Amino acid sequence: MTSRAASTTARSGRRPGNPDTKELILTAARNQFADTGFERTSVRAIAAEAGVDSALVHHYFGTKRALFLAAVDMPVDPQLILGAVLDAPVEEIGELLLRGVLGVWESPQGTAVLAAFRAAISGESTGLVSNFLTEVILRQLVGRFDDPPGSGPLRATLVASQLSGLLITRYLLRLEPIASLSVDEVVALVGPTVQRYLTGAVG
Amino acid sequence: MTSRAASTTARSGRRPGNPDTKELILTAARNQFADTGFERTSVRAIAAEAGVDSALVHHYFGTKRALFLAAVDMPVDPQLILGAVLDAPVEEIGELLLRGVLGVWESPQGTAVLAAFRAAISGESTGLVSNFLTEVILRQLVGRFDDPPGSGPLRATLVASQLSGLLITRYLLRLEPIASLSVDEVVALVGPTVQRYLTGAVG
């Protein structure tokens, strides 16, 4: 879709190309995602609340998933990490998952990830991020690690508990010496925890 | 010391009993602790910056430690937990430490602990809390779990990484099912991680 088409589409609503329009869409998206969850929220409903055409929403933000990531200020799609590790041998997933997450945190985008995480912890987007993590990201781990059946959700949230705490202590609070370890050292120390949560006994 | 004595003490400085005086002391305390760390900061220096007598600081806040906890809005002294577990048999410490921490988080004071943690993560008190955790709290774990010699600080921060993440996922983000587990279930699942960080191999 060209920006000319977007202009036409938006004619019945607010002025096209107006930065306020994007912000209206993002606000509507936050409301809708928070109210009904990621899966059950439609782009159509978001567009309706923002007073624009669905096509304009797609034009500005792409997919519903991309709109969500923009709405919660998430600079990197967690899917990029998960996709790379979910097909690995089961006994290597703990280390691979941890290494993938650390790779993002250590990358040039890491600062933005930290800022988004900090905002999620302290601000009003907590419900949104939690919802997205649970519905979209953790669900994929759940399907892969569900032995015995039904244990998947617990395993996924246990993994989340270790990863979020690592983010906080190493990158936010910068506690030493964990803040100065190499990625390999972190993986050697914390990888077994992630692996145990994914494949170990869970009672 | 009576409040009459405090009034006399403060006569040369600002008006006694003035809520602003307490706030001046707290602000000075935050500055001093942030600049020079918990151990090297003196109540005398804080009083000097606030323009009051040291005795007034002690009158309002008690010990330097209590003043610190007030300055960072920490409602429960972490020492209460540590003291109870540091003398236990080494192989039980992981479970005891975790159970003690969960006990505070689940108590009526838990909400206040959460608020303080959230503020520390998002606000300017990050450096203060990090400093206190490192200098005062973690140091005690360090001394008890330093096998091989020198591994103590690493062990303590690894424990902090799991505990802070548990706080976030279970109490702040309330991810399910980890948010709804009983304390016993959490201890059974996460206790071995804490124990491994304290006494397992760390390369």
Tab-separated table of C-alpha atoms in Angstrom:
chain	number	residue	atom	x	y	z
A	1	MET	CA	0.000	0.000	0.000
A	2	THR	CA	1.352	3.431	-0.895
A	3	SER	CA	1.068	6.441	1.287
A	4	ARG	CA	-1.286	7.947	-1.306
A	5	ALA	CA	-3.626	4.991	-0.786
A	6	ALA	CA	-3.385	5.499	2.936
A	7	SER	CA	-4.374	9.097	2.504
A	8	THR	CA	-7.449	8.095	0.572
A	9	THR	CA	-8.338	5.446	3.097
A	10	ALA	CA	-8.155	7.860	5.971
A	11	ARG	CA	-10.255	10.534	4.334
A	12	SER	CA	-13.382	9.626	6.234
A	13	GLY	CA	-11.519	9.756	9.523
A	14	ARG	CA	-8.808	12.078	10.719
A	15	ARG	CA	-6.230	13.785	8.552
A	16	PRO	CA	-3.732	11.393	6.969
A	17	GLY	CA	-0.050	11.614	7.761
A	18	ASN	CA	-0.776	13.440	10.970
A	19	PRO	CA	1.506	12.215	13.762
A	20	ASP	CA	-1.513	12.420	16.042
A	21	THR	CA	-3.197	9.727	13.998
A	22	LYS	CA	-0.410	7.262	14.741
A	23	GLU	CA	-0.629	8.138	18.397
A	24	LEU	CA	-4.410	7.673	18.352
A	25	ILE	CA	-3.939	4.219	16.864
A	26	LEU	CA	-1.293	3.292	19.439
A	27	THR	CA	-3.512	4.475	22.284
A	28	ALA	CA	-6.451	2.495	20.935
A	29	ALA	CA	-4.187	-0.534	20.546
A	30	ARG	CA	-3.021	-0.318	24.161
A	31	ASN	CA	-6.616	-0.082	25.345
A	32	GLN	CA	-7.846	-2.985	23.246
A	33	PHE	CA	-4.903	-5.283	23.968
A	34	ALA	CA	-5.184	-4.530	27.669
A	35	ASP	CA	-8.941	-5.118	27.708
A	36	THR	CA	-9.249	-8.279	25.653
A	37	GLY	CA	-5.740	-9.726	25.340
A	38	PHE	CA	-3.504	-10.106	22.330
A	39	GLU	CA	-5.209	-13.073	20.683
A	40	ARG	CA	-8.775	-11.813	20.882
A	41	THR	CA	-8.031	-8.231	19.868
A	42	SER	CA	-8.668	-7.408	16.198
A	43	VAL	CA	-7.034	-4.686	14.129
A	44	ARG	CA	-10.566	-3.761	13.077
A	45	ALA	CA	-11.582	-3.027	16.661
A	46	ILE	CA	-8.452	-0.955	17.217
A	47	ALA	CA	-9.110	1.018	14.029
A	48	ALA	CA	-12.708	1.601	15.089
A	49	GLU	CA	-11.667	2.971	18.464
A	50	ALA	CA	-9.095	5.234	16.797
A	51	GLY	CA	-11.647	6.416	14.241
A	52	VAL	CA	-9.604	5.284	11.225
A	53	ASP	CA	-9.802	2.582	8.600
A	54	SER	CA	-8.155	-0.789	9.295
A	55	ALA	CA	-6.090	-0.367	6.160
A	56	LEU	CA	-4.454	2.716	7.614
A	57	VAL	CA	-3.487	0.768	10.719
A	58	HIS	CA	-1.875	-1.913	8.554
A	59	HIS	CA	-0.200	0.756	6.480
A	60	TYR	CA	1.384	2.400	9.477
A	61	PHE	CA	2.222	-0.623	11.581
A	62	GLY	CA	2.057	-3.787	9.471
A	63	THR	CA	0.769	-6.881	11.286
A	64	LYS	CA	-1.181	-7.009	14.524
A	65	ARG	CA	1.946	-8.389	16.153
A	66	ALA	CA	4.071	-5.481	14.916
A	67	LEU	CA	1.400	-3.078	16.142
A	68	PHE	CA	1.529	-4.698	19.536
A	69	LEU	CA	5.323	-4.403	19.706
A	70	ALA	CA	5.040	-0.720	18.783
A	71	ALA	CA	2.260	-0.172	21.319
A	72	VAL	CA	4.391	-1.538	24.166
A	73	ASP	CA	7.607	0.035	22.842
A	74	MET	CA	9.273	-3.339	22.420
A	75	PRO	CA	12.219	-2.824	20.092
A	76	VAL	CA	12.960	-6.482	19.307
A	77	ASP	CA	10.452	-9.199	18.547
A	78	PRO	CA	11.173	-11.996	21.046
A	79	GLN	CA	10.176	-14.365	18.289
A	80	LEU	CA	13.586	-13.823	16.699
A	81	ILE	CA	15.193	-15.588	19.635
A	82	LEU	CA	12.641	-18.314	20.133
A	83	GLY	CA	12.490	-19.291	16.487
A	84	ALA	CA	16.189	-20.055	16.414
A	85	VAL	CA	16.188	-22.350	19.415
A	86	LEU	CA	12.885	-24.189	19.399
A	87	ASP	CA	14.075	-26.744	16.856
A	88	ALA	CA	17.309	-27.632	18.654
A	89	PRO	CA	17.844	-30.922	20.527
A	90	VAL	CA	15.927	-30.786	23.769
A	91	GLU	CA	18.988	-31.112	25.987
A	92	GLU	CA	20.638	-28.061	24.415
A	93	ILE	CA	17.684	-25.685	24.581
A	94	GLY	CA	18.446	-24.215	27.977
A	95	GLU	CA	21.857	-23.016	26.887
A	96	LEU	CA	20.686	-21.908	23.435
A	97	LEU	CA	17.731	-19.962	24.764
A	98	LEU	CA	19.891	-18.198	27.329
A	99	ARG	CA	22.573	-17.450	24.753
A	100	GLY	CA	19.972	-16.012	22.371
A	101	VAL	CA	18.492	-13.760	25.028
A	102	LEU	CA	21.912	-12.563	26.148
A	103	GLY	CA	22.774	-11.880	22.514
A	104	VAL	CA	19.926	-9.394	22.241
A	105	TRP	CA	20.656	-7.768	25.599
A	106	GLU	CA	24.317	-7.328	24.622
A	107	SER	CA	23.523	-6.015	21.147
A	108	PRO	CA	23.145	-2.350	20.142
A	109	GLN	CA	19.412	-2.848	20.725
A	110	GLY	CA	20.031	-3.956	24.279
A	111	THR	CA	19.630	-0.490	25.732
A	112	ALA	CA	16.203	-0.160	24.157
A	113	VAL	CA	15.194	-3.586	25.458
A	114	LEU	CA	16.222	-2.537	28.933
A	115	ALA	CA	14.241	0.681	28.681
A	116	ALA	CA	11.149	-1.218	27.552
A	117	PHE	CA	11.538	-3.721	30.357
A	118	ARG	CA	12.004	-0.979	32.914
A	119	ALA	CA	8.872	0.767	31.643
A	120	ALA	CA	6.911	-2.461	31.768
A	121	ILE	CA	7.923	-3.077	35.359
A	122	SER	CA	7.183	0.407	36.575
A	123	GLY	CA	4.407	1.634	34.330
A	124	GLU	CA	0.994	0.908	33.058
A	125	SER	CA	2.086	-1.429	30.291
A	126	THR	CA	2.721	-4.203	32.816
A	127	GLY	CA	-0.517	-5.942	31.975
A	128	LEU	CA	0.134	-5.697	28.268
A	129	VAL	CA	3.603	-7.185	28.334
A	130	SER	CA	2.583	-9.888	30.745
A	131	ASN	CA	-0.317	-10.744	28.499
A	132	PHE	CA	1.867	-10.883	25.404
A	133	LEU	CA	4.552	-12.938	27.127
A	134	THR	CA	1.974	-15.411	28.334
A	135	GLU	CA	-0.190	-15.668	25.265
A	136	VAL	CA	2.336	-15.493	22.483
A	137	ILE	CA	5.895	-16.092	23.598
A	138	LEU	CA	5.633	-18.494	26.497
A	139	ARG	CA	2.980	-20.521	24.728
A	140	GLN	CA	5.557	-21.647	22.223
A	141	LEU	CA	7.854	-22.857	24.935
A	142	VAL	CA	4.867	-24.514	26.521
A	143	GLY	CA	4.136	-26.644	23.497
A	144	ARG	CA	7.723	-27.800	23.206
A	145	PHE	CA	8.244	-28.601	26.898
A	146	ASP	CA	5.102	-30.211	28.177
A	147	ASP	CA	6.390	-33.411	29.718
A	148	PRO	CA	4.516	-34.503	31.761
A	149	PRO	CA	1.496	-33.067	29.926
A	150	GLY	CA	0.309	-29.872	31.567
A	151	SER	CA	3.710	-28.885	32.946
A	152	GLY	CA	4.536	-26.559	30.031
A	153	PRO	CA	3.092	-23.303	31.403
A	154	LEU	CA	4.852	-23.800	34.717
A	155	ARG	CA	8.166	-24.506	32.978
A	156	ALA	CA	7.841	-21.407	30.826
A	157	THR	CA	7.177	-19.091	33.759
A	158	LEU	CA	10.039	-20.611	35.752
A	159	VAL	CA	12.336	-19.807	32.824
A	160	ALA	CA	10.916	-16.290	32.755
A	161	SER	CA	11.692	-15.915	36.460
A	162	GLN	CA	15.390	-16.640	35.933
A	163	LEU	CA	15.758	-14.607	32.743
A	164	SER	CA	14.039	-11.488	34.082
A	165	GLY	CA	16.133	-11.609	37.236
A	166	LEU	CA	19.304	-11.956	35.209
A	167	LEU	CA	18.273	-8.909	33.189
A	168	ILE	CA	17.758	-6.916	36.361
A	169	THR	CA	20.874	-7.883	38.275
A	170	ARG	CA	23.320	-7.861	35.361
A	171	TYR	CA	22.026	-4.973	33.260
A	172	LEU	CA	19.822	-2.765	35.438
A	173	LEU	CA	21.317	-2.971	38.921
A	174	ARG	CA	24.720	-4.003	37.495
A	175	LEU	CA	25.591	-6.065	40.528
A	176	GLU	CA	29.182	-7.278	40.521
A	177	PRO	CA	30.598	-9.676	39.630
A	178	ILE	CA	27.605	-10.968	37.645
A	179	ALA	CA	27.545	-7.744	35.592
A	180	SER	CA	31.106	-8.269	34.342
A	181	LEU	CA	30.956	-11.964	33.464
A	182	SER	CA	31.402	-12.927	29.833
A	183	VAL	CA	28.398	-14.344	28.004
A	184	ASP	CA	30.061	-17.766	28.070
A	185	GLU	CA	30.457	-17.577	31.827
A	186	VAL	CA	26.817	-16.587	32.333
A	187	VAL	CA	25.704	-19.410	30.078
A	188	ALA	CA	27.819	-21.908	32.008
A	189	LEU	CA	26.411	-20.778	35.351
A	190	VAL	CA	22.766	-20.027	34.566
A	191	GLY	CA	22.196	-22.318	31.571
A	192	PRO	CA	21.721	-25.398	33.787
A	193	THR	CA	18.957	-23.577	35.669
A	194	VAL	CA	17.079	-22.784	32.462
A	195	GLN	CA	17.580	-26.356	31.271
A	196	ARG	CA	16.307	-27.806	34.542
A	197	TYR	CA	13.193	-25.631	34.421
A	198	LEU	CA	12.517	-26.804	30.860
A	199	THR	CA	13.220	-30.512	31.178
A	200	GLY	CA	13.814	-31.390	34.837
A	201	ALA	CA	11.325	-32.801	37.336
A	202	VAL	CA	8.574	-30.366	38.310
A	203	GLY	CA	6.837	-32.415	40.981
B	1	MET	CA	16.277	11.022	73.512
B	2	THR	CA	13.028	12.886	73.981
B	3	SER	CA	11.481	15.119	71.419
B	4	ARG	CA	12.214	18.052	73.751
B	5	ALA	CA	15.903	17.178	73.550
B	6	ALA	CA	15.634	16.976	69.788
B	7	SER	CA	14.108	20.420	69.734
B	8	THR	CA	16.990	21.812	71.711
B	9	THR	CA	19.492	20.064	69.524
B	10	ALA	CA	18.022	21.495	66.397
B	11	ARG	CA	17.840	25.049	67.649
B	12	SER	CA	20.971	26.102	65.838
B	13	GLY	CA	19.675	24.666	62.575
B	14	ARG	CA	16.211	24.575	61.112
B	15	ARG	CA	12.994	24.560	63.110
B	16	PRO	CA	12.436	21.348	65.096
B	17	GLY	CA	9.535	19.053	64.386
B	18	ASN	CA	9.179	20.519	60.944
B	19	PRO	CA	8.332	17.795	58.404
B	20	ASP	CA	10.688	19.599	56.032
B	21	THR	CA	13.576	18.841	58.366
B	22	LYS	CA	13.007	15.107	58.038
B	23	GLU	CA	12.845	15.475	54.304
B	24	LEU	CA	16.065	17.522	54.289
B	25	ILE	CA	17.789	14.755	56.209
B	26	LEU	CA	16.464	12.068	53.872
B	27	THR	CA	17.593	14.023	50.825
B	28	ALA	CA	21.040	14.534	52.311
B	29	ALA	CA	21.179	10.828	53.173
B	30	ARG	CA	20.336	9.825	49.592
B	31	ASN	CA	23.049	12.147	48.279
B	32	GLN	CA	25.701	10.930	50.677
B	33	PHE	CA	24.915	7.234	50.361
B	34	ALA	CA	24.873	7.540	46.586
B	35	ASP	CA	28.154	9.452	46.504
B	36	THR	CA	30.251	7.468	48.920
B	37	GLY	CA	28.438	4.182	49.546
B	38	PHE	CA	26.766	2.844	52.657
B	39	GLU	CA	29.862	1.866	54.619
B	40	ARG	CA	31.853	5.059	54.127
B	41	THR	CA	28.957	7.454	54.710
B	42	SER	CA	28.745	8.928	58.217
B	43	VAL	CA	25.648	10.237	59.968
B	44	ARG	CA	27.741	13.309	60.790
B	45	ALA	CA	28.251	14.075	57.098
B	46	ILE	CA	24.557	13.617	56.378
B	47	ALA	CA	23.648	15.919	59.251
B	48	ALA	CA	26.127	18.520	58.011
B	49	GLU	CA	24.640	18.506	54.527
B	50	ALA	CA	21.140	18.806	55.979
B	51	GLY	CA	22.228	21.628	58.270
B	52	VAL	CA	21.178	19.850	61.472
B	53	ASP	CA	22.889	18.221	64.424
B	54	SER	CA	23.786	14.524	64.217
B	55	ALA	CA	21.750	13.912	67.346
B	56	LEU	CA	18.619	15.050	65.564
B	57	VAL	CA	19.267	12.575	62.764
B	58	HIS	CA	19.600	9.761	65.301
B	59	HIS	CA	16.501	10.975	67.088
B	60	TYR	CA	14.398	10.889	63.954
B	61	PHE	CA	15.783	7.795	62.286
B	62	GLY	CA	17.798	5.732	64.781
B	63	THR	CA	20.833	3.965	63.326
B	64	LYS	CA	22.591	4.702	60.067
B	65	ARG	CA	21.141	1.473	58.741
B	66	ALA	CA	17.584	2.503	59.663
B	67	LEU	CA	18.197	5.883	58.062
B	68	PHE	CA	19.315	4.144	54.895
B	69	LEU	CA	16.202	1.958	54.823
B	70	ALA	CA	14.052	5.076	55.255
B	71	ALA	CA	15.994	6.933	52.564
B	72	VAL	CA	15.349	4.206	50.003
B	73	ASP	CA	11.794	3.544	51.213
B	74	MET	CA	12.611	-0.035	52.147
B	75	PRO	CA	9.888	-1.198	54.522
B	76	VAL	CA	11.576	-4.372	55.792
B	77	ASP	CA	15.200	-4.794	56.793
B	78	PRO	CA	16.554	-7.696	54.720
B	79	GLN	CA	18.678	-8.545	57.715
B	80	LEU	CA	15.611	-10.070	59.354
B	81	ILE	CA	15.640	-12.807	56.743
B	82	LEU	CA	19.363	-13.333	56.506
B	83	GLY	CA	19.935	-13.521	60.221
B	84	ALA	CA	17.549	-16.441	60.559
B	85	VAL	CA	19.121	-18.557	57.857
B	86	LEU	CA	22.842	-17.876	57.958
B	87	ASP	CA	23.398	-20.267	60.852
B	88	ALA	CA	21.531	-23.211	59.336
B	89	PRO	CA	23.281	-26.302	57.900
B	90	VAL	CA	24.826	-25.402	54.569
B	91	GLU	CA	22.758	-27.868	52.575
B	92	GLU	CA	19.482	-26.374	53.806
B	93	ILE	CA	20.281	-22.721	53.223
B	94	GLY	CA	18.902	-22.489	49.700
B	95	GLU	CA	15.463	-23.599	50.791
B	96	LEU	CA	15.529	-21.570	54.016
B	97	LEU	CA	16.645	-18.392	52.305
B	98	LEU	CA	13.973	-18.716	49.650
B	99	ARG	CA	11.302	-19.519	52.226
B	100	GLY	CA	12.301	-16.481	54.293
B	101	VAL	CA	12.149	-14.161	51.302
B	102	LEU	CA	8.793	-15.543	50.201
B	103	GLY	CA	7.535	-15.098	53.752
B	104	VAL	CA	8.164	-11.354	53.580
B	105	TRP	CA	6.725	-10.999	50.095
B	106	GLU	CA	3.557	-12.840	51.166
B	107	SER	CA	3.198	-10.889	54.401
B	108	PRO	CA	1.112	-7.726	54.910
B	109	GLN	CA	4.348	-5.807	54.240
B	110	GLY	CA	4.733	-7.514	50.887
B	111	THR	CA	2.928	-4.785	48.984
B	112	ALA	CA	5.289	-2.180	50.354
B	113	VAL	CA	8.293	-4.330	49.456
B	114	LEU	CA	6.994	-4.618	45.926
B	115	ALA	CA	6.505	-0.864	45.678
B	116	ALA	CA	10.038	-0.237	46.910
B	117	PHE	CA	11.448	-2.757	44.459
B	118	ARG	CA	9.483	-1.277	41.599
B	119	ALA	CA	10.758	2.198	42.494
B	120	ALA	CA	14.316	0.945	42.717
B	121	ILE	CA	14.088	-0.606	39.262
B	122	SER	CA	12.519	2.384	37.591
B	123	GLY	CA	13.818	5.361	39.547
B	124	GLU	CA	16.876	7.101	40.727
B	125	SER	CA	17.336	4.992	43.828
B	126	THR	CA	18.738	2.139	41.725
B	127	GLY	CA	22.299	2.970	42.649
B	128	LEU	CA	21.462	3.208	46.323
B	129	VAL	CA	19.720	-0.130	46.574
B	130	SER	CA	22.336	-1.844	44.480
B	131	ASN	CA	25.012	-0.407	46.706
B	132	PHE	CA	23.245	-1.525	49.881
B	133	LEU	CA	22.567	-4.991	48.533
B	134	THR	CA	26.175	-5.392	47.546
B	135	GLU	CA	27.858	-3.850	50.556
B	136	VAL	CA	25.654	-4.991	53.385
B	137	ILE	CA	23.331	-7.836	52.487
B	138	LEU	CA	25.188	-9.845	49.896
B	139	ARG	CA	28.452	-9.506	51.804
B	140	GLN	CA	27.026	-11.675	54.540
B	141	LEU	CA	26.125	-14.388	52.082
B	142	VAL	CA	29.567	-13.973	50.589
B	143	GLY	CA	31.340	-14.769	53.823
B	144	ARG	CA	29.273	-17.880	54.400
B	145	PHE	CA	29.542	-19.282	50.869
B	146	ASP	CA	33.042	-18.685	49.654
B	147	ASP	CA	34.124	-22.143	48.589
B	148	PRO	CA	36.356	-22.057	46.622
B	149	PRO	CA	37.707	-18.832	48.118
B	150	GLY	CA	36.696	-15.841	46.036
B	151	SER	CA	33.492	-17.392	44.706
B	152	GLY	CA	31.263	-15.777	47.328
B	153	PRO	CA	30.394	-12.547	45.502
B	154	LEU	CA	29.482	-14.451	42.369
B	155	ARG	CA	27.279	-16.868	44.327
B	156	ALA	CA	25.484	-14.014	46.052
B	157	THR	CA	24.661	-12.190	42.815
B	158	LEU	CA	23.496	-15.423	41.168
B	159	VAL	CA	21.078	-15.892	44.066
B	160	ALA	CA	19.954	-12.277	43.627
B	161	SER	CA	19.285	-12.949	39.946
B	162	GLN	CA	16.853	-15.780	40.724
B	163	LEU	CA	15.152	-14.057	43.640
B	164	SER	CA	14.575	-10.738	41.853
B	165	GLY	CA	13.163	-12.560	38.831
B	166	LEU	CA	10.842	-14.564	41.032
B	167	LEU	CA	9.622	-11.334	42.619
B	168	ILE	CA	8.903	-9.869	39.195
B	169	THR	CA	7.181	-12.821	37.554
B	170	ARG	CA	5.146	-13.985	40.548
B	171	TYR	CA	4.239	-10.688	42.223
B	172	LEU	CA	4.662	-7.876	39.688
B	173	LEU	CA	3.782	-9.418	36.324
B	174	ARG	CA	1.741	-12.169	38.010
B	175	LEU	CA	2.498	-14.692	35.303
B	176	GLU	CA	0.480	-17.864	35.641
B	177	PRO	CA	0.859	-20.509	36.873
B	178	ILE	CA	3.901	-19.356	38.869
B	179	ALA	CA	1.816	-16.591	40.498
B	180	SER	CA	-0.660	-19.098	41.952
B	181	LEU	CA	1.738	-21.718	43.276
B	182	SER	CA	1.846	-22.282	47.015
B	183	VAL	CA	4.986	-21.228	48.862
B	184	ASP	CA	5.858	-24.910	49.309
B	185	GLU	CA	5.600	-25.484	45.579
B	186	VAL	CA	7.809	-22.498	44.787
B	187	VAL	CA	10.354	-23.673	47.335
B	188	ALA	CA	10.388	-27.159	45.832
B	189	LEU	CA	10.901	-25.820	42.310
B	190	VAL	CA	13.221	-22.854	42.833
B	191	GLY	CA	14.972	-23.873	46.068
B	192	PRO	CA	17.384	-26.211	44.250
B	193	THR	CA	18.464	-23.315	42.024
B	194	VAL	CA	19.256	-21.119	45.011
B	195	GLN	CA	21.073	-24.006	46.669
B	196	ARG	CA	23.120	-24.722	43.550
B	197	TYR	CA	24.156	-21.079	43.251
B	198	LEU	CA	25.272	-21.106	46.899
B	199	THR	CA	27.085	-24.435	47.075
B	200	GLY	CA	27.338	-25.934	43.579
B	201	ALA	CA	30.263	-25.752	41.182
B	202	VAL	CA	30.896	-22.276	39.792
B	203	GLY	CA	33.731	-23.104	37.409
